[in-house]
C-alpha positions as a printed NumPy array, in Angstrom:
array([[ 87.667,  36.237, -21.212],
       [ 85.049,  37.281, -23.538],
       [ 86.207,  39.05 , -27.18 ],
       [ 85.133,  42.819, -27.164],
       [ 83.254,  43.871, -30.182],
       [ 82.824,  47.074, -32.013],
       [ 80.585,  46.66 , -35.105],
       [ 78.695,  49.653, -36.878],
       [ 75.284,  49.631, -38.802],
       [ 75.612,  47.753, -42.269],
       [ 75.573,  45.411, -43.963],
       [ 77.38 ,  41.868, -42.873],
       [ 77.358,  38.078, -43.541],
       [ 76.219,  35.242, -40.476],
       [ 77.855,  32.375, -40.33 ],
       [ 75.899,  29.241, -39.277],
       [ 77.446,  25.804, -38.591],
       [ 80.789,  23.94 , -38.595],
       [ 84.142,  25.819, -37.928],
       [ 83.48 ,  29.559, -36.811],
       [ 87.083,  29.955, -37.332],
       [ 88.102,  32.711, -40.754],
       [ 88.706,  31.312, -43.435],
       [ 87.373,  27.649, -42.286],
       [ 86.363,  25.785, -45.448],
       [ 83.532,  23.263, -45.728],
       [ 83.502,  20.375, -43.533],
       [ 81.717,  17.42 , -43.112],
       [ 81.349,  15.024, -40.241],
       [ 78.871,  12.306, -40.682],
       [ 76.574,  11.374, -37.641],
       [ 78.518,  14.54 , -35.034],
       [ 75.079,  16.929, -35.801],
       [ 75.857,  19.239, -33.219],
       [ 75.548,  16.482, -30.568],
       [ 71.826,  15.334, -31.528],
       [ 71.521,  11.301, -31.218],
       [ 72.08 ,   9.942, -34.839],
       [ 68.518,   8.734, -34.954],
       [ 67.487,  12.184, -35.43 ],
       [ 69.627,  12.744, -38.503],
       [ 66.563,  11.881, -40.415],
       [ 63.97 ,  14.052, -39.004],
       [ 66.615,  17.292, -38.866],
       [ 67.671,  16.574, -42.728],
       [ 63.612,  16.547, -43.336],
       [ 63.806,  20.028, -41.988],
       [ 66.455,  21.226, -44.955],
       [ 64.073,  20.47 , -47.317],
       [ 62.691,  23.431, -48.936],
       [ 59.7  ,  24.592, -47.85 ],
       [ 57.198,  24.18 , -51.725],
       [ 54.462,  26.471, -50.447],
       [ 56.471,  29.847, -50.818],
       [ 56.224,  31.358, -54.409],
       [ 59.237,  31.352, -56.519],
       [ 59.72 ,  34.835, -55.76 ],
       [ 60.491,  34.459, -52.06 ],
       [ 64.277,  34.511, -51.402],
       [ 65.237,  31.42 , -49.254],
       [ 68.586,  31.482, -47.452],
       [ 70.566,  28.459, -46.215],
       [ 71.783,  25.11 , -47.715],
       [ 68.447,  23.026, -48.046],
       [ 70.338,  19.747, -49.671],
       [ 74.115,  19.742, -47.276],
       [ 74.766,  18.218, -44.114],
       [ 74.364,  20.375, -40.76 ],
       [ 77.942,  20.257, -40.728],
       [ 78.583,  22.299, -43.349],
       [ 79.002,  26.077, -42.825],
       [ 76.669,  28.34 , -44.723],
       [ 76.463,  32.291, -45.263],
       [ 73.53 ,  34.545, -44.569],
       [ 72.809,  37.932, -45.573],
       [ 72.792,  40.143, -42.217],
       [ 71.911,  44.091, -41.453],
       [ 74.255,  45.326, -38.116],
       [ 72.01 ,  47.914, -36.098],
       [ 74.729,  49.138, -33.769],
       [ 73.494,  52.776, -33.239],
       [ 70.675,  53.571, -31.266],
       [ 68.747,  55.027, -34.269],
       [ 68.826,  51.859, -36.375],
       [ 68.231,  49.54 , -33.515],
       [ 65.182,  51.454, -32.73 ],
       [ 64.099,  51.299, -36.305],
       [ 65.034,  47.621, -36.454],
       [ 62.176,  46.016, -38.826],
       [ 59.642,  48.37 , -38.402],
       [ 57.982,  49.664, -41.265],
       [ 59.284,  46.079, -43.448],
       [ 57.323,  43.723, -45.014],
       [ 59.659,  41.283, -44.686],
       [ 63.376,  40.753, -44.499],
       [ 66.09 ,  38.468, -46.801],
       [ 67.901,  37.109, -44.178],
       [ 68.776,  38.066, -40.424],
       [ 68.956,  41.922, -38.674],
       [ 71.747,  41.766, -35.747],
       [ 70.419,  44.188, -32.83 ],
       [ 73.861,  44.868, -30.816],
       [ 73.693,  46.009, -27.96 ],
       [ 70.567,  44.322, -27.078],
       [ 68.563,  42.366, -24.825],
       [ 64.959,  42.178, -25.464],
       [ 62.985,  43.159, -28.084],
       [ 59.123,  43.964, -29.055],
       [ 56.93 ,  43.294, -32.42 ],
       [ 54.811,  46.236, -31.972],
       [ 53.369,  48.117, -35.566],
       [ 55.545,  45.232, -37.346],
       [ 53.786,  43.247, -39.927],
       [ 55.314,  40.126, -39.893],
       [ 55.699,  37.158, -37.645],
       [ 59.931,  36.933, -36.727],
       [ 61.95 ,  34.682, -34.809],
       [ 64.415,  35.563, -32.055],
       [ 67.335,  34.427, -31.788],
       [ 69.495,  35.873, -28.121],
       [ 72.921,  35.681, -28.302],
       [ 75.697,  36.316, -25.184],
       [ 78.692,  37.934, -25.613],
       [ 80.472,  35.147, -27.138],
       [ 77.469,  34.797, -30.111],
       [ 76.256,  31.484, -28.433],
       [ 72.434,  31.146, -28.58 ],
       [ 70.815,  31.463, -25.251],
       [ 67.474,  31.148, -25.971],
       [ 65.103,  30.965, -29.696],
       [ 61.725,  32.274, -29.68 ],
       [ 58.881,  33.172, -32.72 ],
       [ 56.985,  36.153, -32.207],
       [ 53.556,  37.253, -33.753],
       [ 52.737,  41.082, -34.431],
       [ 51.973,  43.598, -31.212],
       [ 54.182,  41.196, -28.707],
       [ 56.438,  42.189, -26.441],
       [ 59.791,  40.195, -25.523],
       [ 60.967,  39.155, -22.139],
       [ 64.414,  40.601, -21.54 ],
       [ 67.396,  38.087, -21.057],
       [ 69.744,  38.841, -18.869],
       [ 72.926,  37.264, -20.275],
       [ 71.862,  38.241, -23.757],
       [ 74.361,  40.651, -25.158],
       [ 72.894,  40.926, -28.764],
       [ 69.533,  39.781, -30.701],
       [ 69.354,  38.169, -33.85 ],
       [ 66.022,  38.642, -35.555],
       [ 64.905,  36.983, -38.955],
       [ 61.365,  36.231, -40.86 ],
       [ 59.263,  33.348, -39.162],
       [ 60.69 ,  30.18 , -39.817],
       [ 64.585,  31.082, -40.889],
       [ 65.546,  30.096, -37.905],
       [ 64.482,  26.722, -38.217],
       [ 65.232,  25.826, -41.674],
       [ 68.998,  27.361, -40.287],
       [ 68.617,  24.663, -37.33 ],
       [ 69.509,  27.85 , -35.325],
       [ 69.296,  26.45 , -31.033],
       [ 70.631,  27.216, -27.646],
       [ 73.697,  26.384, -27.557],
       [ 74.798,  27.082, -31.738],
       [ 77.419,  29.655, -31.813],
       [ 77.528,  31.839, -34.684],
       [ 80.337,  33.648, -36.398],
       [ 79.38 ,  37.607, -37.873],
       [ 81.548,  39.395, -40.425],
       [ 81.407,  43.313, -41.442],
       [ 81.605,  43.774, -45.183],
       [ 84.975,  45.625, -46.186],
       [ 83.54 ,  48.916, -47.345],
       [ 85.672,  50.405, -50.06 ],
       [ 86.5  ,  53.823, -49.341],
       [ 87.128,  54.748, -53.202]])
């Protein structure tokens, strides 16, 4: 039976890798990658390599140097209510990060001004599918996708974000004083 969520827009941290579990420290597992052949250990740690040709400037998010088994943290926007979601990242020249459309199931890149990559996630917040899209594009709708996860061109990637990675998404406690 699939968990029932209730988030609302704000701000939130996306876990990526290892134990999804709260409160799940670091762990690593030599050679168990997700379930990749070990052969390819090499060419996926090539990918954690930071990319050189981005100025200094350019926020990068996700462990570049650990193992894919370790967990890491990434800054995330919730757009729960119908207003943000149809704001999404319109109007943005970029985002640090990921923006979490919920409820969703397709999406489009038209007037944005960036390249993004989609990410579709069920109900359980296992990848379905992972797709870049350019400016002026619009997205086929999935029909098991429950939410859509949408970050700058590339992120996903460098976050070795695929079908079949679940991912774990935690509000921010707000402080009410």
């Amino acid at each position: 039976m699939a968990i029932r969520r209730h988030w609302t827009d704000g701000p939130a941290t996306l876990r990526i890798g290892g134990p999804a579990a709260a409160g799940a420290g670091p762990v690593v597992t030599p050679g168990a990658g997700r379930g990749a052949p070990p052969g390819d250990a090499a060419r996926r740690d090539a990918r954690r390599e930071a990319p050189s040709e981005l100025p200094p400037d350019v926020p990068l998010y996700g462990p570049f140097d650990v193992p894919f088994d370790v967990p890491f943290d990434v800054p995330l926007e919730i757009a729960a209510s119908y207003r943000a979601r149809t704001r999404g990242l319109l109007g943005r020249d970029g985002i640090a990060g990921a923006i979490l459309l919920t409820p969703a199931a397709g999406v489009h890149t038209f007037r944005m001004r960036f390249p993004i990559d989609v990410a579709y996630l069920d109900r359980n917040l296992t990848v379905i599918a992972v797709t870049t899209m350019r400016p002026g594009r619009l997205g086929l709708p999935r029909p098991r996708a429950r939410h859509v996860l949408e970050a700058a061109a590339g992120a996903m990637a460098r976050w070795d974000l695929r079908a079949g990675t679940r991912v774990d998404v935690r509000p921010d406690s707000r402080d009410d004083g």
